[in-house]
């Protein structure tokens, strides 16, 4: 009876996780994210999360032994304290942020049973790959037919589809997010290929579509993340597959490094090919809509080739200025921070001349770096807790990685690869904490699964 009940709980948990990632992928789809479809997916996700949350509260004794449980709980409390102290700058944003943070820590990160990780990775990985691949196919269709559309909803809030400013946005609300999501889909596909699953042609096709989008989005974060993912996954997979043959292992390492170098070498040729395609393609639909701020968007000549030559006068693409502004804000409340959701109103009142609210482009609501986000949002307390989580995880990994069974080695390696890539992405795109995005979801899903499997292997010896 207990076993049947456990299986039902695992099924419900898996269903919640599938609903959650579908909701997030829809939310970052520029065609769908302002429609009732997203509201429906949100209601389904919240309903399932309430059900799973009640079950986890009922079985809390089985969950508190996770190695990071206490530190993550203290981190959430730190978030709540900072939000409460700065309530005068806003309440609803921090309340929503706290709810999502709790869902990510206690519903995504904490697992009922390590035995179910493999099954859920297979299901969720396939759902993730399928949606991302379909979205990228649509992106290429928009590219080839020359579709371009943009509309302003408010200051700095521009709704765009298609090809803009030398980059393929497609149907993503931001090409950097699209590229990061595509990299994570590639890691899932490489793992499933290594597991000798059926329909290998489908996974190979998905790899091609994801890689092409990363190139044509001209996202440096996406390209560097892909290179890093190939190297880490190559080392992990070779270490597992050829653990008893040193020469083959070294060849595997060399192959992964060679593949990474090839990816870098192909950046310019692939983008040049896209430029030739653009030269032969006329816009079939290009519309500049009246925005809510009451201004017409000025029509601009779109770049015909992939590449952001105009933006590269600032190699950081404004990030250095944003990060400096974040440090200036942190200095006004160094211990507990200013609460992340209140970043903009706090800066407007306390530091009206700081860059994130006083520049020639837009008001920035995030700092494009997870560590600076935490520093500004939760101050020194938040950074200390984050450091403790990282050190604790690495120490537990290095102490016990040799105890991982052959059965779990490849799965653990894939999850560890995703953790590393997600952390790298978060250095240039706000994610992991505060931002409810597909990248954030995949990090917590992988982090929880990895720690659960590692602890299970340690307990079983």
Short mmCIF file of C-alpha atoms in Angstrom, two decimals:
data_model
loop_
_atom_site.label_atom_id
_atom_site.label_comp_id
_atom_site.label_asym_id
_atom_site.label_seq_id
_atom_site.Cartn_x
_atom_site.Cartn_y
_atom_site.Cartn_z
CA UNK A 1 0.00 0.00 0.00
CA UNK A 2 2.81 2.39 0.94
CA UNK A 3 4.61 1.65 -2.33
CA UNK A 4 1.48 2.41 -4.40
CA UNK A 5 0.99 5.66 -2.50
CA UNK A 6 4.63 6.60 -3.14
CA UNK A 7 4.22 5.97 -6.89
CA UNK A 8 1.10 8.17 -6.98
CA UNK A 9 3.00 10.97 -5.24
CA UNK A 10 5.89 10.63 -7.70
CA UNK A 11 3.45 10.80 -10.63
CA UNK A 12 1.83 13.94 -9.21
CA UNK A 13 5.25 15.51 -8.63
CA UNK A 14 6.28 14.72 -12.21
CA UNK A 15 3.03 16.18 -13.56
CA UNK A 16 3.61 19.38 -11.57
CA UNK A 17 7.14 19.70 -12.93
CA UNK A 18 5.95 19.19 -16.51
CA UNK A 19 3.17 21.77 -16.09
CA UNK A 20 5.64 24.24 -14.56
CA UNK A 21 8.20 24.06 -17.38
CA UNK A 22 5.48 24.24 -20.04
CA UNK A 23 4.14 27.39 -18.35
CA UNK A 24 7.59 29.00 -18.28
CA UNK A 25 8.37 28.19 -21.91
CA UNK A 26 5.00 29.67 -22.91
CA UNK A 27 5.70 32.74 -20.78
CA UNK A 28 8.93 33.39 -22.68
CA UNK A 29 7.20 32.99 -26.04
CA UNK A 30 6.53 36.49 -27.39
CA UNK A 31 3.49 35.31 -29.37
CA UNK A 32 1.76 33.69 -26.39
CA UNK A 33 3.01 35.45 -23.26
CA UNK A 34 0.36 38.20 -23.32
CA UNK A 35 -2.58 35.85 -23.95
CA UNK A 36 -5.00 33.89 -21.77
CA UNK A 37 -3.08 30.69 -22.58
CA UNK A 38 -0.36 31.72 -20.14
CA UNK A 39 -2.96 32.53 -17.47
CA UNK A 40 -4.47 29.06 -17.89
CA UNK A 41 -1.06 27.37 -17.65
CA UNK A 42 -0.31 29.49 -14.58
CA UNK A 43 -3.50 28.37 -12.83
CA UNK A 44 -2.73 24.73 -13.58
CA UNK A 45 0.83 25.12 -12.28
CA UNK A 46 -0.25 26.87 -9.08
CA UNK A 47 -2.99 24.31 -8.45
CA UNK A 48 -0.58 21.39 -8.78
CA UNK A 49 2.04 23.22 -6.71
CA UNK A 50 -0.46 23.66 -3.86
CA UNK A 51 -1.23 19.93 -3.94
CA UNK A 52 2.45 18.91 -3.99
CA UNK A 53 3.25 21.51 -1.33
CA UNK A 54 0.65 20.05 1.05
CA UNK A 55 2.07 16.54 0.55
CA UNK A 56 5.62 17.74 1.21
CA UNK A 57 4.53 19.53 4.37
CA UNK A 58 2.85 16.32 5.53
CA UNK A 59 6.06 14.34 4.84
CA UNK A 60 8.51 17.03 5.90
CA UNK A 61 10.63 14.64 7.98
CA UNK A 62 11.74 12.85 4.80
CA UNK A 63 12.89 16.09 3.18
CA UNK A 64 14.78 18.02 5.86
CA UNK A 65 17.85 15.79 5.67
CA UNK A 66 18.91 17.28 2.36
CA UNK A 67 22.42 18.74 2.70
CA UNK A 68 21.34 22.23 1.63
CA UNK A 69 17.87 22.33 3.21
CA UNK A 70 18.80 24.58 6.15
CA UNK A 71 20.93 26.97 4.08
CA UNK A 72 18.27 27.35 1.40
CA UNK A 73 15.59 27.93 4.04
CA UNK A 74 17.74 30.64 5.64
CA UNK A 75 18.21 32.19 2.19
CA UNK A 76 14.43 32.36 1.71
CA UNK A 77 14.05 33.91 5.17
CA UNK A 78 16.70 36.50 4.27
CA UNK A 79 14.68 37.36 1.15
CA UNK A 80 11.54 37.84 3.28
CA UNK A 81 13.37 40.05 5.81
CA UNK A 82 14.77 42.34 3.12
CA UNK A 83 11.33 42.59 1.48
CA UNK A 84 9.63 43.38 4.80
CA UNK A 85 12.13 46.11 5.73
CA UNK A 86 11.68 47.82 2.34
CA UNK A 87 7.91 47.29 2.02
CA UNK A 88 7.34 50.99 1.33
CA UNK A 89 8.87 50.59 -2.13
CA UNK A 90 6.49 47.82 -3.13
CA UNK A 91 4.87 44.65 -1.78
CA UNK A 92 3.31 42.65 -4.62
CA UNK A 93 6.54 42.11 -6.57
CA UNK A 94 8.39 40.68 -3.59
CA UNK A 95 5.38 38.60 -2.57
CA UNK A 96 5.27 36.98 -6.01
CA UNK A 97 9.04 36.55 -5.95
CA UNK A 98 8.92 34.87 -2.55
CA UNK A 99 6.21 32.44 -3.69
CA UNK A 100 8.22 31.45 -6.78
CA UNK A 101 11.42 31.15 -4.72
CA UNK A 102 9.66 28.81 -2.28
CA UNK A 103 8.34 26.74 -5.19
CA UNK A 104 11.80 26.48 -6.69
CA UNK A 105 13.49 25.51 -3.42
CA UNK A 106 10.90 23.26 -1.80
CA UNK A 107 9.00 21.89 -4.78
CA UNK A 108 11.64 21.72 -7.53
CA UNK A 109 14.85 21.23 -5.57
CA UNK A 110 13.53 18.81 -2.94
CA UNK A 111 12.63 15.36 -4.28
CA UNK A 112 10.53 12.65 -2.66
CA UNK A 113 12.64 9.80 -3.98
CA UNK A 114 15.99 9.61 -5.75
CA UNK A 115 14.80 6.53 -7.60
CA UNK A 116 12.39 8.71 -9.60
CA UNK A 117 14.99 11.19 -10.86
CA UNK A 118 15.89 9.20 -13.98
CA UNK A 119 12.26 8.83 -15.07
CA UNK A 120 11.47 12.50 -14.54
CA UNK A 121 14.61 13.61 -16.36
CA UNK A 122 13.51 11.52 -19.34
CA UNK A 123 9.96 12.93 -19.37
CA UNK A 124 10.84 16.55 -18.66
CA UNK A 125 13.89 16.45 -20.93
CA UNK A 126 11.74 15.25 -23.83
CA UNK A 127 9.06 17.88 -23.19
CA UNK A 128 11.72 20.59 -22.96
CA UNK A 129 13.48 19.47 -26.16
CA UNK A 130 10.19 19.17 -28.07
CA UNK A 131 8.93 22.66 -27.19
CA UNK A 132 12.28 24.38 -27.74
CA UNK A 133 12.78 22.60 -31.08
CA UNK A 134 9.30 23.56 -32.30
CA UNK A 135 9.88 27.17 -31.27
CA UNK A 136 13.20 27.27 -33.11
CA UNK A 137 11.60 25.80 -36.24
CA UNK A 138 9.08 28.66 -36.12
CA UNK A 139 12.00 31.08 -35.62
CA UNK A 140 13.64 29.86 -38.82
CA UNK A 141 10.37 30.13 -40.74
CA UNK A 142 10.08 33.78 -39.65
CA UNK A 143 13.69 34.31 -40.67
CA UNK A 144 13.32 32.80 -44.14
CA UNK A 145 10.08 34.62 -44.98
CA UNK A 146 11.44 37.91 -43.66
CA UNK A 147 8.84 38.46 -40.93
CA UNK A 148 9.54 41.39 -38.63
CA UNK A 149 7.24 42.99 -36.05
CA UNK A 150 7.63 45.28 -33.07
CA UNK A 151 5.40 47.17 -30.68
CA UNK A 152 6.07 49.35 -27.65
CA UNK A 153 3.94 48.68 -24.56
CA UNK A 154 5.73 51.16 -22.34
CA UNK A 155 9.10 52.74 -21.65
CA UNK A 156 11.68 50.10 -22.51
CA UNK A 157 9.03 47.40 -22.97
CA UNK A 158 9.25 46.48 -26.65
CA UNK A 159 7.42 43.48 -28.08
CA UNK A 160 9.40 42.09 -31.03
CA UNK A 161 9.19 39.11 -33.36
CA UNK A 162 11.45 37.99 -36.18
CA UNK A 163 14.79 39.53 -37.10
CA UNK A 164 15.95 42.79 -35.48
CA UNK A 165 19.21 44.68 -35.00
CA UNK A 166 21.26 41.96 -36.65
CA UNK A 167 19.84 39.22 -34.38
CA UNK A 168 17.23 36.51 -34.78
CA UNK A 169 14.72 37.08 -31.99
CA UNK A 170 12.16 34.75 -33.52
CA UNK A 171 9.31 34.20 -31.08
CA UNK A 172 11.44 34.52 -27.95
CA UNK A 173 11.02 37.66 -25.88
CA UNK A 174 14.82 38.00 -25.79
CA UNK A 175 17.43 36.29 -28.00
CA UNK A 176 19.77 35.79 -25.04
CA UNK A 177 17.10 33.81 -23.20
CA UNK A 178 16.34 31.91 -26.40
CA UNK A 179 20.00 30.99 -26.84
CA UNK A 180 20.41 29.96 -23.19
CA UNK A 181 17.28 27.79 -23.36
CA UNK A 182 18.60 26.19 -26.56
CA UNK A 183 21.93 25.33 -24.89
CA UNK A 184 20.11 23.56 -22.05
CA UNK A 185 18.00 21.65 -24.59
CA UNK A 186 21.24 20.51 -26.26
CA UNK A 187 22.56 19.10 -22.97
CA UNK A 188 19.32 17.15 -22.43
CA UNK A 189 19.51 15.80 -26.00
CA UNK A 190 23.16 14.73 -25.64
CA UNK A 191 22.32 12.85 -22.45
CA UNK A 192 19.33 11.07 -23.98
CA UNK A 193 21.45 10.11 -26.99
CA UNK A 194 24.02 8.64 -24.60
CA UNK A 195 21.29 6.63 -22.89
CA UNK A 196 20.67 4.73 -26.16
CA UNK A 197 17.08 5.90 -26.45
CA UNK A 198 14.94 5.32 -29.53
CA UNK A 199 14.35 7.95 -32.23
CA UNK A 200 17.95 9.14 -32.23
CA UNK A 201 17.33 11.01 -35.49
CA UNK A 202 14.88 13.26 -33.65
CA UNK A 203 17.52 14.22 -31.07
CA UNK A 204 20.15 14.83 -33.74
CA UNK A 205 17.69 17.06 -35.62
CA UNK A 206 16.96 18.97 -32.42
CA UNK A 207 20.70 19.52 -31.89
CA UNK A 208 20.97 21.09 -35.36
CA UNK A 209 18.02 23.46 -34.84
CA UNK A 210 19.20 24.51 -31.37
CA UNK A 211 22.76 25.14 -32.55
CA UNK A 212 21.67 27.19 -35.57
CA UNK A 213 19.44 29.36 -33.41
CA UNK A 214 22.33 30.04 -31.01
CA UNK A 215 24.46 31.18 -33.95
CA UNK A 216 21.79 33.34 -35.56
CA UNK A 217 20.69 34.91 -32.27
CA UNK A 218 24.26 36.24 -32.08
CA UNK A 219 24.19 35.70 -28.32
CA UNK A 220 27.73 35.59 -27.00
CA UNK A 221 26.39 34.17 -23.75
CA UNK A 222 24.72 31.39 -25.74
CA UNK A 223 27.82 30.58 -27.80
CA UNK A 224 30.19 30.55 -24.80
CA UNK A 225 27.69 28.46 -22.82
CA UNK A 226 27.49 25.95 -25.66
CA UNK A 227 31.28 25.70 -25.84
CA UNK A 228 31.49 25.17 -22.08
CA UNK A 229 28.67 22.60 -22.17
CA UNK A 230 30.40 20.57 -24.89
CA UNK A 231 33.68 20.50 -22.95
CA UNK A 232 32.12 19.59 -19.59
CA UNK A 233 29.79 16.98 -21.07
CA UNK A 234 32.61 15.51 -23.17
CA UNK A 235 34.84 15.12 -20.12
CA UNK A 236 32.03 13.65 -18.01
CA UNK A 237 30.80 11.22 -20.68
CA UNK A 238 34.33 10.08 -21.59
CA UNK A 239 35.24 9.54 -17.95
CA UNK A 240 32.16 7.35 -17.54
CA UNK A 241 32.29 5.44 -20.83
CA UNK A 242 36.05 4.81 -20.90
CA UNK A 243 36.84 4.72 -17.20
CA UNK A 244 38.97 1.57 -17.61
CA UNK A 245 40.86 2.74 -20.70
CA UNK A 246 43.10 5.77 -20.23
CA UNK A 247 43.90 6.26 -23.94
CA UNK A 248 40.26 6.28 -25.00
CA UNK A 249 39.43 8.61 -22.16
CA UNK A 250 42.08 11.08 -23.32
CA UNK A 251 40.78 10.79 -26.89
CA UNK A 252 37.30 11.60 -25.61
CA UNK A 253 38.63 14.68 -23.84
CA UNK A 254 40.48 15.77 -26.97
CA UNK A 255 37.38 15.22 -29.11
CA UNK A 256 35.24 17.39 -26.82
CA UNK A 257 37.81 20.20 -26.90
CA UNK A 258 38.03 19.87 -30.69
CA UNK A 259 34.24 20.05 -30.99
CA UNK A 260 34.22 23.18 -28.83
CA UNK A 261 36.88 24.82 -31.00
CA UNK A 262 34.90 23.88 -34.11
CA UNK A 263 31.81 25.59 -32.68
CA UNK A 264 33.84 28.78 -32.21
CA UNK A 265 35.39 28.51 -35.69
CA UNK A 266 31.96 28.14 -37.33
CA UNK A 267 30.50 31.32 -35.81
CA UNK A 268 31.55 33.62 -38.65
CA UNK A 269 30.87 31.21 -41.58
CA UNK A 270 27.39 30.29 -40.33
CA UNK A 271 26.49 33.93 -39.77
CA UNK A 272 27.80 34.81 -43.25
CA UNK A 273 25.53 32.14 -44.75
CA UNK A 274 22.58 33.69 -42.94
CA UNK A 275 23.59 37.06 -44.39
CA UNK A 276 23.39 35.63 -47.91
CA UNK A 277 19.93 34.26 -47.12
CA UNK A 278 18.84 37.66 -45.79
CA UNK A 279 20.06 39.40 -48.94
CA UNK A 280 17.74 37.20 -51.03
CA UNK A 281 14.78 37.60 -48.68
CA UNK A 282 12.35 40.51 -48.65
CA UNK A 283 10.22 41.44 -45.69
CA UNK A 284 6.74 40.03 -46.14
CA UNK A 285 5.42 41.78 -43.07
CA UNK A 286 6.99 44.58 -41.08
CA UNK A 287 4.81 46.62 -38.78
CA UNK A 288 5.60 49.41 -36.38
CA UNK A 289 2.73 49.80 -33.95
CA UNK A 290 1.66 52.71 -31.80
CA UNK A 291 2.78 52.11 -28.25
CA UNK A 292 0.94 52.80 -25.02
CA UNK A 293 3.30 55.65 -24.24
CA UNK A 294 1.71 57.49 -27.19
CA UNK A 295 4.69 57.53 -29.53
CA UNK A 296 5.15 56.02 -32.95
CA UNK A 297 8.17 53.83 -33.33
CA UNK A 298 10.54 55.26 -35.87
CA UNK A 299 11.11 52.96 -38.78
CA UNK A 300 14.70 51.79 -39.00
CA UNK A 301 16.67 49.95 -41.61
CA UNK A 302 17.16 46.45 -40.27
CA UNK A 303 20.63 44.94 -40.48
CA UNK A 304 20.73 42.45 -43.29
CA UNK A 305 23.35 40.25 -41.66
CA UNK A 306 23.56 38.45 -38.36
CA UNK A 307 25.85 40.34 -36.03
CA UNK A 308 25.78 43.33 -33.68
CA UNK A 309 28.59 45.49 -34.99
CA UNK A 310 26.88 48.63 -33.74
CA UNK A 311 26.50 47.32 -30.20
CA UNK A 312 30.09 46.18 -29.87
CA UNK A 313 31.40 49.69 -29.17
CA UNK A 314 30.69 48.58 -25.60
CA UNK A 315 31.99 44.99 -25.35
CA UNK A 316 29.89 44.36 -22.24
CA UNK A 317 26.68 45.59 -23.95
CA UNK A 318 26.02 47.96 -21.00
CA UNK A 319 26.60 45.24 -18.38
CA UNK A 320 29.62 46.94 -16.78
CA UNK A 321 27.58 50.11 -16.24
CA UNK A 322 24.65 48.08 -14.88
CA UNK A 323 26.88 46.14 -12.48
CA UNK A 324 28.53 49.35 -11.26
CA UNK A 325 25.08 50.82 -10.67
CA UNK A 326 24.14 47.71 -8.70
CA UNK A 327 27.15 48.14 -6.41
CA UNK A 328 26.20 51.81 -5.87
CA UNK A 329 22.71 50.74 -4.78
CA UNK A 330 24.10 47.98 -2.51
CA UNK A 331 26.30 50.52 -0.70
CA UNK A 332 23.14 52.28 0.55
CA UNK A 333 21.96 49.10 2.35
CA UNK A 334 24.92 46.69 2.57
CA UNK A 335 23.71 44.27 5.25
CA UNK A 336 20.22 43.20 4.13
CA UNK A 337 20.08 44.70 0.63
CA UNK A 338 17.17 46.63 -0.86
CA UNK A 339 14.93 43.68 -1.91
CA UNK A 340 15.26 42.62 -5.53
CA UNK A 341 11.73 43.35 -6.77
CA UNK A 342 12.00 46.91 -5.42
CA UNK A 343 15.28 47.61 -7.21
CA UNK A 344 13.84 50.14 -9.66
CA UNK A 345 11.59 52.19 -7.28
CA UNK A 346 14.33 52.18 -4.63
CA UNK A 347 16.91 53.48 -7.11
CA UNK A 348 14.54 56.16 -8.43
CA UNK A 349 14.00 57.54 -4.93
CA UNK A 350 17.39 57.05 -3.29
CA UNK A 351 19.80 57.23 -6.26
CA UNK A 352 17.94 58.91 -9.16
CA UNK A 353 21.18 59.46 -11.11
CA UNK A 354 22.38 55.85 -11.00
CA UNK A 355 22.69 54.15 -14.38
CA UNK A 356 19.86 51.60 -14.20
CA UNK A 357 17.23 54.37 -13.97
CA UNK A 358 19.09 57.18 -15.74
CA UNK A 359 20.34 56.16 -19.19
CA UNK A 360 19.45 56.64 -22.86
CA UNK A 361 17.80 53.23 -23.36
CA UNK A 362 15.48 52.02 -20.60
CA UNK A 363 15.04 51.44 -16.88
CA UNK A 364 16.68 48.15 -15.98
CA UNK A 365 14.75 45.89 -13.60
CA UNK A 366 17.55 43.34 -13.21
CA UNK A 367 21.33 43.53 -13.01
CA UNK A 368 22.23 40.76 -15.48
CA UNK A 369 24.37 38.95 -12.93
CA UNK A 370 23.06 36.56 -10.30
CA UNK A 371 25.76 37.35 -7.71
CA UNK A 372 25.17 41.11 -7.98
CA UNK A 373 21.40 40.47 -7.92
CA UNK A 374 21.80 38.66 -4.59
CA UNK A 375 24.23 41.27 -3.25
CA UNK A 376 21.81 44.12 -4.02
CA UNK A 377 18.66 42.18 -3.14
CA UNK A 378 19.77 40.57 0.14
CA UNK A 379 23.04 42.26 0.98
CA UNK A 380 26.00 40.66 2.72
CA UNK A 381 23.69 38.17 4.47
CA UNK A 382 22.46 36.86 1.13
CA UNK A 383 25.99 36.61 -0.32
CA UNK A 384 27.27 34.75 2.76
CA UNK A 385 24.40 32.25 2.53
CA UNK A 386 24.94 31.81 -1.23
CA UNK A 387 28.66 31.19 -0.64
CA UNK A 388 27.85 28.61 2.03
CA UNK A 389 25.47 26.79 -0.37
CA UNK A 390 28.13 26.68 -3.10
CA UNK A 391 30.94 25.56 -0.77
CA UNK A 392 28.73 22.97 0.93
CA UNK A 393 27.67 21.50 -2.43
CA UNK A 394 31.22 21.36 -3.82
CA UNK A 395 32.59 19.85 -0.60
CA UNK A 396 29.90 17.15 -0.59
CA UNK A 397 30.59 16.45 -4.28
CA UNK A 398 34.38 16.13 -4.00
CA UNK A 399 34.08 14.01 -0.88
CA UNK A 400 31.59 11.52 -2.31
CA UNK A 401 31.70 11.56 -6.14
CA UNK A 402 33.61 8.25 -6.22
CA UNK A 403 30.64 6.58 -4.53
CA UNK A 404 28.32 7.24 -7.48
CA UNK A 405 27.28 3.92 -8.98
CA UNK A 406 27.85 3.07 -12.65
CA UNK A 407 24.08 3.14 -13.14
CA UNK A 408 23.82 6.74 -11.98
CA UNK A 409 27.15 8.09 -13.28
CA UNK A 410 25.97 9.40 -16.66
CA UNK A 411 22.80 10.91 -15.19
CA UNK A 412 24.76 12.63 -12.41
CA UNK A 413 27.24 13.91 -14.98
CA UNK A 414 24.48 15.44 -17.10
CA UNK A 415 22.86 17.11 -14.08
CA UNK A 416 26.25 18.44 -12.95
CA UNK A 417 26.84 19.81 -16.47
CA UNK A 418 23.50 21.64 -16.36
CA UNK A 419 24.33 23.08 -12.92
CA UNK A 420 27.65 24.44 -14.22
CA UNK A 421 26.15 25.83 -17.43
CA UNK A 422 23.22 27.42 -15.57
CA UNK A 423 25.64 29.08 -13.15
CA UNK A 424 27.70 30.42 -16.07
CA UNK A 425 24.59 31.74 -17.82
CA UNK A 426 23.52 33.50 -14.61
CA UNK A 427 26.71 35.60 -14.73
CA UNK A 428 25.30 37.44 -17.78
CA UNK A 429 21.52 36.83 -17.61
CA UNK A 430 19.62 37.21 -14.33
CA UNK A 431 18.48 33.71 -13.37
CA UNK A 432 18.60 31.05 -10.60
CA UNK A 433 17.22 33.50 -8.03
CA UNK A 434 14.34 35.99 -8.36
CA UNK A 435 13.66 35.53 -12.10
CA UNK A 436 11.06 32.87 -12.86
CA UNK A 437 12.50 31.66 -16.17
CA UNK A 438 13.13 28.34 -17.95
CA UNK A 439 16.83 28.65 -17.10
CA UNK A 440 15.99 29.06 -13.42
CA UNK A 441 13.66 26.05 -13.53
CA UNK A 442 16.22 23.79 -15.20
CA UNK A 443 18.88 24.79 -12.65
CA UNK A 444 16.74 23.90 -9.62
CA UNK A 445 15.43 20.74 -11.26
CA UNK A 446 18.98 19.57 -12.02
CA UNK A 447 20.45 20.75 -8.71
CA UNK A 448 17.82 18.91 -6.68
CA UNK A 449 18.09 15.74 -8.75
CA UNK A 450 21.88 15.76 -8.52
CA UNK A 451 21.99 16.18 -4.74
CA UNK A 452 19.27 13.57 -4.27
CA UNK A 453 21.10 10.93 -6.32
CA UNK A 454 24.44 11.72 -4.69
CA UNK A 455 22.97 11.41 -1.19
CA UNK A 456 21.24 8.17 -2.15
CA UNK A 457 24.53 6.68 -3.36
CA UNK A 458 26.31 7.77 -0.18
CA UNK A 459 23.62 6.21 2.01
CA UNK A 460 23.69 2.90 0.13
CA UNK A 461 27.48 2.80 0.15
#
